[in-house]
Amino acid sequence: MALYLRILYIITGLTGVHSITTVSEVSVKTGKSISIPCLYESKYKNHVKYLCEGYTWGSCRYAVKTNKPDPSGKYSISDDKNQQIFTVTIKQLAYENADYWCVVEINNGPDHGKYFKLSVTSWTPSLYVDHQRITGYIGENITIRCRHSYSGKMKWCRLGYHCVTGSSGSIDGAAVTTHMSKPNVFTVTMSGLKSENSGWYWCAKGDIQIPVYLNVTEKPITTTAHTFTGDGTITTLKNEQQRASFDLKILIIPLSVLIFIVIVVLFIWLILRHKQRKADSSVTAMARVEVAYAEVRPKKKHLGKVDQEVIYANVGNIRRKQAEMSLPESDGEIMYSSVVTIKKQEGKY
């Protein structure tokens, strides 16, 4: 196969086959999706990249380009110019989706491309991982499990760099250890991760590889709170929930204090208003009271033979003006009473 491709490159005039590095063959199940990384030289940083579908270079057709998205959504492409890798993703794989080319477009010359094959199967792939994209944290470890169907020597490689073929080694400053943790499970552990360890790797067994993208980032600060519920169960809240709860408390506490102050002020105002109304009612009642004056004055008359004293009382209501009363809002009636004592003669009455 390799000899056939070399002859094909010569016949078709395809050049620059070493300008692009990618996988040789990937096993994938029908209906699934797969992402394939294609490493290119720095001089092609600003060139258009594309995926070409077909077994031969002369008969392959454009699937997707960096300057022309696929309207069907089956293919997608992205270009990481910092790492000089463009990644193509193929969705809903079928048996006819098998042969592809990673290609860099060359202006005024033949394009540079690299062939890779997808072995699409309805059974379990011969080499696969649970997750093709994983996240690791700076200073910590990450473990990748590559599952395979057949026994054989395996290795862990970084795209464009060297591979770890034994039980231990290092890649870009990260220590790498490998072992068979279970039958047909190749376990890779990378320790002391750094941000520069981010990138594409693959597990390889013979000519078959499975690409894995490792994203190394700062570990978020997490706190765990345990809440005891009424039924005795424990609810664990992560930092995101606590942060949301904390933000809510920031709003609720001042609002609660403000509502409490408003209620207290309103209560005091109602009490003062009630007292004021009561005081006004008392003053009004006092202003409308009728005041009675009584003047009793003995008066002696020189009448003969008087053996009884008759008392006359004259009662009269006199309305006084408000100013004279010196009481607010008072126009009440004032009653005066005069009592006169008269001695009458016994014989004449």
Short mmCIF file of C-alpha atoms in Angstrom, two decimals:
data_model
loop_
_atom_site.label_atom_id
_atom_site.label_comp_id
_atom_site.label_asym_id
_atom_site.label_seq_id
_atom_site.Cartn_x
_atom_site.Cartn_y
_atom_site.Cartn_z
CA MET A 1 0.00 0.00 0.00
CA ALA A 2 2.77 2.44 0.90
CA LEU A 3 4.57 1.66 -2.39
CA TYR A 4 1.33 2.18 -4.28
CA LEU A 5 0.86 5.62 -2.72
CA ARG A 6 4.41 6.66 -3.59
CA ILE A 7 3.80 5.70 -7.20
CA LEU A 8 0.48 7.54 -7.05
CA TYR A 9 2.14 10.71 -5.81
CA ILE A 10 4.63 10.58 -8.68
CA ILE A 11 1.95 9.93 -11.31
CA THR A 12 -0.42 12.64 -10.10
CA GLY A 13 2.32 15.17 -9.49
CA LEU A 14 1.38 15.62 -5.83
CA THR A 15 4.26 17.17 -3.90
CA GLY A 16 4.95 18.12 -0.33
CA VAL A 17 3.78 14.85 1.18
CA HIS A 18 6.09 15.44 4.12
CA SER A 19 4.66 18.93 4.67
CA ILE A 20 1.62 17.42 6.41
CA THR A 21 1.56 14.85 9.19
CA THR A 22 -1.55 12.93 10.20
CA VAL A 23 -2.78 9.47 11.16
CA SER A 24 -2.52 6.49 8.82
CA GLU A 25 -5.68 4.55 9.69
CA VAL A 26 -8.44 4.98 12.27
CA SER A 27 -11.06 2.40 13.22
CA VAL A 28 -14.51 3.88 13.86
CA LYS A 29 -18.05 2.56 14.25
CA THR A 30 -20.81 3.41 11.78
CA GLY A 31 -22.99 6.36 12.73
CA LYS A 32 -20.30 7.85 14.99
CA SER A 33 -18.13 10.94 14.51
CA ILE A 34 -14.36 11.23 14.36
CA SER A 35 -11.92 14.15 14.51
CA ILE A 36 -8.63 13.93 12.62
CA PRO A 37 -5.72 16.34 13.28
CA CYS A 38 -3.43 17.42 10.41
CA LEU A 39 -0.10 19.02 11.31
CA TYR A 40 1.44 21.39 8.74
CA GLU A 41 4.65 23.39 8.38
CA SER A 42 4.80 26.97 9.67
CA LYS A 43 5.18 28.39 6.16
CA TYR A 44 1.60 27.27 5.42
CA LYS A 45 0.16 29.10 8.40
CA ASN A 46 -1.92 31.50 6.33
CA HIS A 47 -2.84 29.08 3.55
CA VAL A 48 -6.28 27.62 2.97
CA LYS A 49 -6.67 24.07 4.26
CA TYR A 50 -9.26 21.53 3.22
CA LEU A 51 -10.44 17.94 3.43
CA CYS A 52 -10.65 15.97 0.22
CA GLU A 53 -12.72 12.76 0.00
CA GLY A 54 -11.69 9.95 -2.33
CA TYR A 55 -9.27 7.08 -2.70
CA THR A 56 -7.06 8.66 -5.36
CA TRP A 57 -5.74 12.18 -5.43
CA GLY A 58 -6.93 12.84 -8.92
CA SER A 59 -10.51 11.77 -8.19
CA CYS A 60 -11.02 13.14 -4.67
CA ARG A 61 -13.56 15.91 -4.16
CA TYR A 62 -13.65 18.85 -1.76
CA ALA A 63 -15.53 18.03 1.44
CA VAL A 64 -14.91 21.20 3.46
CA LYS A 65 -12.44 24.12 3.36
CA THR A 66 -11.36 26.65 5.97
CA ASN A 67 -12.75 29.43 3.79
CA LYS A 68 -15.86 27.52 2.71
CA PRO A 69 -17.94 25.66 5.35
CA ASP A 70 -19.92 22.57 4.48
CA PRO A 71 -23.62 23.56 4.26
CA SER A 72 -24.76 20.01 5.03
CA GLY A 73 -23.04 20.02 8.45
CA LYS A 74 -21.52 16.58 7.88
CA TYR A 75 -17.99 18.00 7.73
CA SER A 76 -16.35 20.74 9.78
CA ILE A 77 -12.83 22.15 9.87
CA SER A 78 -10.88 24.42 12.22
CA ASP A 79 -7.35 25.79 12.04
CA ASP A 80 -5.18 26.34 15.11
CA LYS A 81 -2.45 28.56 13.71
CA ASN A 82 -0.55 28.67 17.00
CA GLN A 83 -0.03 24.91 17.05
CA GLN A 84 -0.08 24.71 13.24
CA ILE A 85 -2.74 22.01 13.22
CA PHE A 86 -6.01 22.00 11.34
CA THR A 87 -8.64 19.54 12.51
CA VAL A 88 -11.37 17.98 10.41
CA THR A 89 -14.45 16.35 11.90
CA ILE A 90 -16.59 13.84 10.02
CA LYS A 91 -20.05 13.01 11.38
CA GLN A 92 -22.44 10.12 10.85
CA LEU A 93 -19.90 7.84 9.26
CA ALA A 94 -21.04 5.21 6.78
CA TYR A 95 -19.26 2.38 5.00
CA GLU A 96 -18.63 4.50 1.91
CA ASN A 97 -16.80 7.14 4.02
CA ALA A 98 -13.33 5.57 4.07
CA ASP A 99 -10.65 7.51 2.14
CA TYR A 100 -9.62 11.09 2.78
CA TRP A 101 -6.79 13.57 2.28
CA CYS A 102 -5.60 16.41 4.52
CA VAL A 103 -4.60 19.13 2.07
CA VAL A 104 -2.92 22.54 2.14
CA GLU A 105 -3.80 24.74 -0.79
CA ILE A 106 -0.80 26.16 -2.67
CA ASN A 107 -1.24 29.22 -4.80
CA ASN A 108 0.23 28.91 -8.30
CA GLY A 109 1.32 25.32 -7.70
CA PRO A 110 0.20 21.79 -6.80
CA ASP A 111 -1.47 21.41 -3.39
CA HIS A 112 0.19 19.46 -0.61
CA GLY A 113 -1.79 16.60 0.90
CA LYS A 114 -1.56 13.52 3.11
CA TYR A 115 -3.79 10.45 2.83
CA PHE A 116 -5.53 8.70 5.73
CA LYS A 117 -8.03 5.90 5.91
CA LEU A 118 -11.10 5.31 8.08
CA SER A 119 -11.94 1.67 8.77
CA VAL A 120 -15.70 1.93 9.31
CA THR A 121 -17.26 -1.08 11.04
CA SER A 122 -20.59 -2.00 12.54
CA TRP A 123 -18.80 -3.86 15.32
CA THR A 124 -16.61 -2.58 18.12
CA PRO A 125 -13.65 -0.66 16.63
CA SER A 126 -10.31 -2.43 16.83
CA LEU A 127 -8.80 0.56 18.69
CA TYR A 128 -10.80 3.28 20.43
CA VAL A 129 -11.04 5.56 23.48
CA ASP A 130 -14.07 6.49 25.56
CA HIS A 131 -13.56 10.21 24.94
CA GLN A 132 -11.57 11.70 22.12
CA ARG A 133 -11.19 15.04 23.94
CA ILE A 134 -10.07 15.15 27.57
CA THR A 135 -9.06 17.86 30.05
CA GLY A 136 -6.09 17.82 32.43
CA TYR A 137 -4.94 20.32 35.05
CA ILE A 138 -1.56 21.98 35.42
CA GLY A 139 0.67 20.12 37.89
CA GLU A 140 -1.61 17.10 38.07
CA ASN A 141 -1.90 13.73 36.32
CA ILE A 142 -4.15 12.51 33.54
CA THR A 143 -4.95 8.91 32.59
CA ILE A 144 -6.00 7.77 29.12
CA ARG A 145 -7.30 4.27 28.44
CA CYS A 146 -6.94 2.95 24.91
CA ARG A 147 -9.08 -0.12 24.30
CA HIS A 148 -8.12 -2.58 21.59
CA SER A 149 -9.39 -5.86 20.23
CA TYR A 150 -6.14 -7.67 19.59
CA SER A 151 -3.01 -8.09 21.66
CA GLY A 152 0.20 -6.54 20.50
CA LYS A 153 2.76 -3.87 21.23
CA MET A 154 1.35 -0.38 21.67
CA LYS A 155 2.78 3.11 21.96
CA TRP A 156 1.75 6.63 22.96
CA CYS A 157 2.75 9.46 20.62
CA ARG A 158 2.31 13.17 20.28
CA LEU A 159 1.44 14.41 16.81
CA GLY A 160 4.65 15.60 15.16
CA TYR A 161 6.84 14.49 18.08
CA HIS A 162 8.37 11.28 19.34
CA CYS A 163 6.58 8.32 20.91
CA VAL A 164 6.88 6.46 24.22
CA THR A 165 7.19 2.81 23.30
CA GLY A 166 8.26 1.32 26.64
CA SER A 167 6.71 1.40 30.08
CA SER A 168 7.98 4.89 30.83
CA GLY A 169 9.32 8.02 29.17
CA SER A 170 8.58 11.71 28.82
CA ILE A 171 6.94 14.06 26.31
CA ASP A 172 7.52 17.82 26.53
CA GLY A 173 8.50 17.65 30.20
CA ALA A 174 5.56 15.48 31.28
CA ALA A 175 6.42 12.03 32.65
CA VAL A 176 4.66 9.21 30.81
CA THR A 177 4.03 5.71 32.14
CA THR A 178 2.19 2.96 30.26
CA HIS A 179 0.92 -0.48 31.20
CA MET A 180 -1.83 -2.96 30.51
CA SER A 181 -4.23 -2.37 33.39
CA LYS A 182 -6.73 -4.94 32.08
CA PRO A 183 -6.71 -7.35 29.19
CA ASN A 184 -6.91 -5.33 25.97
CA VAL A 185 -6.74 -1.99 27.85
CA PHE A 186 -3.61 0.08 27.28
CA THR A 187 -3.37 2.68 30.08
CA VAL A 188 -1.31 5.85 29.69
CA THR A 189 -0.61 8.21 32.61
CA MET A 190 0.94 11.65 32.10
CA SER A 191 2.26 13.33 35.27
CA GLY A 192 3.29 16.88 36.08
CA LEU A 193 1.22 18.42 33.31
CA LYS A 194 2.08 21.82 31.89
CA SER A 195 0.13 24.15 29.65
CA GLU A 196 2.46 23.32 26.75
CA ASN A 197 1.33 19.68 26.98
CA SER A 198 -1.96 20.69 25.36
CA GLY A 199 -2.31 19.20 21.90
CA TRP A 200 -3.07 16.12 19.85
CA TYR A 201 -1.78 12.67 20.81
CA TRP A 202 -2.64 9.16 19.73
CA CYS A 203 -2.53 5.58 20.84
CA ALA A 204 -1.00 3.39 18.15
CA LYS A 205 -1.00 -0.35 17.55
CA GLY A 206 0.70 -1.22 14.31
CA ASP A 207 -0.67 0.97 11.53
CA ILE A 208 -3.87 1.87 13.40
CA GLN A 209 -4.10 4.98 15.57
CA ILE A 210 -6.80 6.73 17.60
CA PRO A 211 -6.28 10.51 18.05
CA VAL A 212 -6.84 12.07 21.49
CA TYR A 213 -6.85 15.82 22.17
CA LEU A 214 -5.51 16.82 25.60
CA ASN A 215 -6.44 20.26 26.92
CA VAL A 216 -4.28 21.28 29.90
CA THR A 217 -5.63 24.21 31.91
CA GLU A 218 -5.68 25.74 35.40
CA LYS A 219 -7.76 23.77 37.85
CA PRO A 220 -10.80 25.74 39.02
CA ILE A 221 -11.11 26.36 42.74
CA THR A 222 -13.86 24.09 44.00
CA THR A 223 -15.48 23.78 47.39
CA THR A 224 -17.95 21.16 48.49
CA ALA A 225 -20.81 21.77 50.91
CA HIS A 226 -22.87 18.99 52.45
CA THR A 227 -26.52 19.69 53.19
CA PHE A 228 -28.41 17.32 55.48
CA THR A 229 -32.02 16.85 54.41
CA GLY A 230 -34.94 15.76 56.51
CA ASP A 231 -34.81 12.18 55.35
CA GLY A 232 -31.19 11.79 56.40
CA THR A 233 -29.67 12.04 52.94
CA ILE A 234 -26.74 14.30 52.19
CA THR A 235 -26.86 16.69 49.29
CA THR A 236 -23.51 17.83 47.92
CA LEU A 237 -23.31 21.25 46.32
CA LYS A 238 -20.37 22.17 44.12
CA ASN A 239 -18.80 25.59 43.87
CA GLU A 240 -20.98 26.69 40.96
CA GLN A 241 -24.14 26.15 42.99
CA GLN A 242 -22.60 27.77 46.03
CA ARG A 243 -21.50 30.73 43.97
CA ALA A 244 -25.01 31.15 42.62
CA SER A 245 -26.41 30.84 46.15
CA PHE A 246 -23.85 33.34 47.46
CA ASP A 247 -24.68 35.83 44.73
CA LEU A 248 -28.35 35.46 45.56
CA LYS A 249 -27.66 36.11 49.24
CA ILE A 250 -25.82 39.31 48.33
CA LEU A 251 -29.05 40.58 46.83
CA ILE A 252 -31.51 39.12 49.34
CA ILE A 253 -29.86 40.38 52.55
CA PRO A 254 -29.83 44.13 51.71
CA LEU A 255 -33.32 43.86 50.25
CA SER A 256 -34.61 42.19 53.41
CA VAL A 257 -33.03 44.88 55.60
CA LEU A 258 -34.58 47.60 53.44
CA ILE A 259 -38.03 46.01 53.65
CA PHE A 260 -37.69 45.68 57.44
CA ILE A 261 -36.75 49.36 57.78
CA VAL A 262 -39.69 50.42 55.63
CA ILE A 263 -42.09 48.32 57.74
CA VAL A 264 -40.75 49.80 61.01
CA VAL A 265 -40.97 53.36 59.70
CA LEU A 266 -44.51 52.75 58.45
CA PHE A 267 -45.53 51.25 61.81
CA ILE A 268 -44.13 54.24 63.73
CA TRP A 269 -45.84 56.65 61.35
CA LEU A 270 -49.20 54.93 61.86
CA ILE A 271 -48.81 55.08 65.65
CA LEU A 272 -47.95 58.80 65.55
CA ARG A 273 -50.80 59.51 63.20
CA HIS A 274 -53.23 57.66 65.46
CA LYS A 275 -52.04 59.65 68.50
CA GLN A 276 -52.37 62.91 66.56
CA ARG A 277 -55.91 62.11 65.52
CA LYS A 278 -56.81 61.20 69.10
CA ALA A 279 -55.36 64.48 70.37
CA ASP A 280 -57.26 66.47 67.76
CA SER A 281 -60.49 64.70 68.72
CA SER A 282 -59.95 65.55 72.42
CA VAL A 283 -59.35 69.24 71.69
CA THR A 284 -62.45 69.42 69.50
CA ALA A 285 -64.58 67.78 72.20
CA MET A 286 -63.35 70.21 74.81
CA ALA A 287 -64.07 73.15 72.56
CA ARG A 288 -67.71 72.14 72.18
CA VAL A 289 -68.49 71.68 75.90
CA GLU A 290 -71.12 74.05 77.33
CA VAL A 291 -69.73 75.82 80.36
CA ALA A 292 -72.24 76.74 83.04
CA TYR A 293 -71.64 79.56 85.50
CA ALA A 294 -73.73 79.89 88.64
CA GLU A 295 -73.87 82.99 90.70
CA VAL A 296 -75.63 82.74 94.02
CA ARG A 297 -76.05 85.94 95.87
CA PRO A 298 -78.32 86.48 98.88
CA LYS A 299 -80.56 89.51 98.61
CA LYS A 300 -82.44 90.88 101.51
CA LYS A 301 -85.68 92.79 101.09
CA HIS A 302 -87.44 94.59 103.81
CA LEU A 303 -90.79 92.98 103.50
CA GLY A 304 -93.03 92.53 106.32
CA LYS A 305 -94.02 89.28 107.76
CA VAL A 306 -91.87 87.15 105.66
CA ASP A 307 -91.40 83.72 107.09
CA GLN A 308 -90.29 81.89 103.98
CA GLU A 309 -87.44 82.37 101.71
CA VAL A 310 -88.06 81.82 98.04
CA ILE A 311 -85.14 81.20 95.82
CA TYR A 312 -85.40 82.20 92.17
CA ALA A 313 -82.95 80.97 89.65
CA ASN A 314 -82.55 82.50 86.25
CA VAL A 315 -80.65 80.32 83.85
CA GLY A 316 -79.60 81.66 80.53
CA ASN A 317 -77.39 80.48 77.69
CA ILE A 318 -74.93 82.97 76.42
CA ARG A 319 -72.94 82.08 73.25
CA ARG A 320 -69.48 83.45 73.43
CA LYS A 321 -67.13 83.96 70.61
CA GLN A 322 -64.12 81.75 69.99
CA ALA A 323 -61.65 84.46 70.92
CA GLU A 324 -63.24 84.99 74.30
CA MET A 325 -62.98 81.32 75.20
CA SER A 326 -59.31 81.11 74.39
CA LEU A 327 -59.98 77.56 73.18
CA PRO A 328 -59.26 76.32 69.70
CA GLU A 329 -62.21 75.83 67.41
CA SER A 330 -64.71 76.67 70.21
CA ASP A 331 -68.10 78.26 69.55
CA GLY A 332 -70.02 76.43 72.30
CA GLU A 333 -72.76 77.88 74.46
CA ILE A 334 -71.98 79.12 77.97
CA MET A 335 -74.73 78.96 80.55
CA TYR A 336 -75.01 81.53 83.35
CA SER A 337 -77.23 81.03 86.37
CA SER A 338 -78.36 83.67 88.89
CA VAL A 339 -79.92 82.54 92.11
CA VAL A 340 -81.69 85.22 94.23
CA THR A 341 -83.10 84.68 97.67
CA ILE A 342 -86.28 86.67 98.47
CA LYS A 343 -88.03 86.61 101.76
CA LYS A 344 -91.73 86.89 101.42
CA GLN A 345 -94.19 87.98 103.99
CA GLU A 346 -96.29 85.28 105.39
CA GLY A 347 -99.56 86.87 104.86
CA LYS A 348 -99.20 88.15 101.32
CA TYR A 349 -98.00 85.10 99.38
#
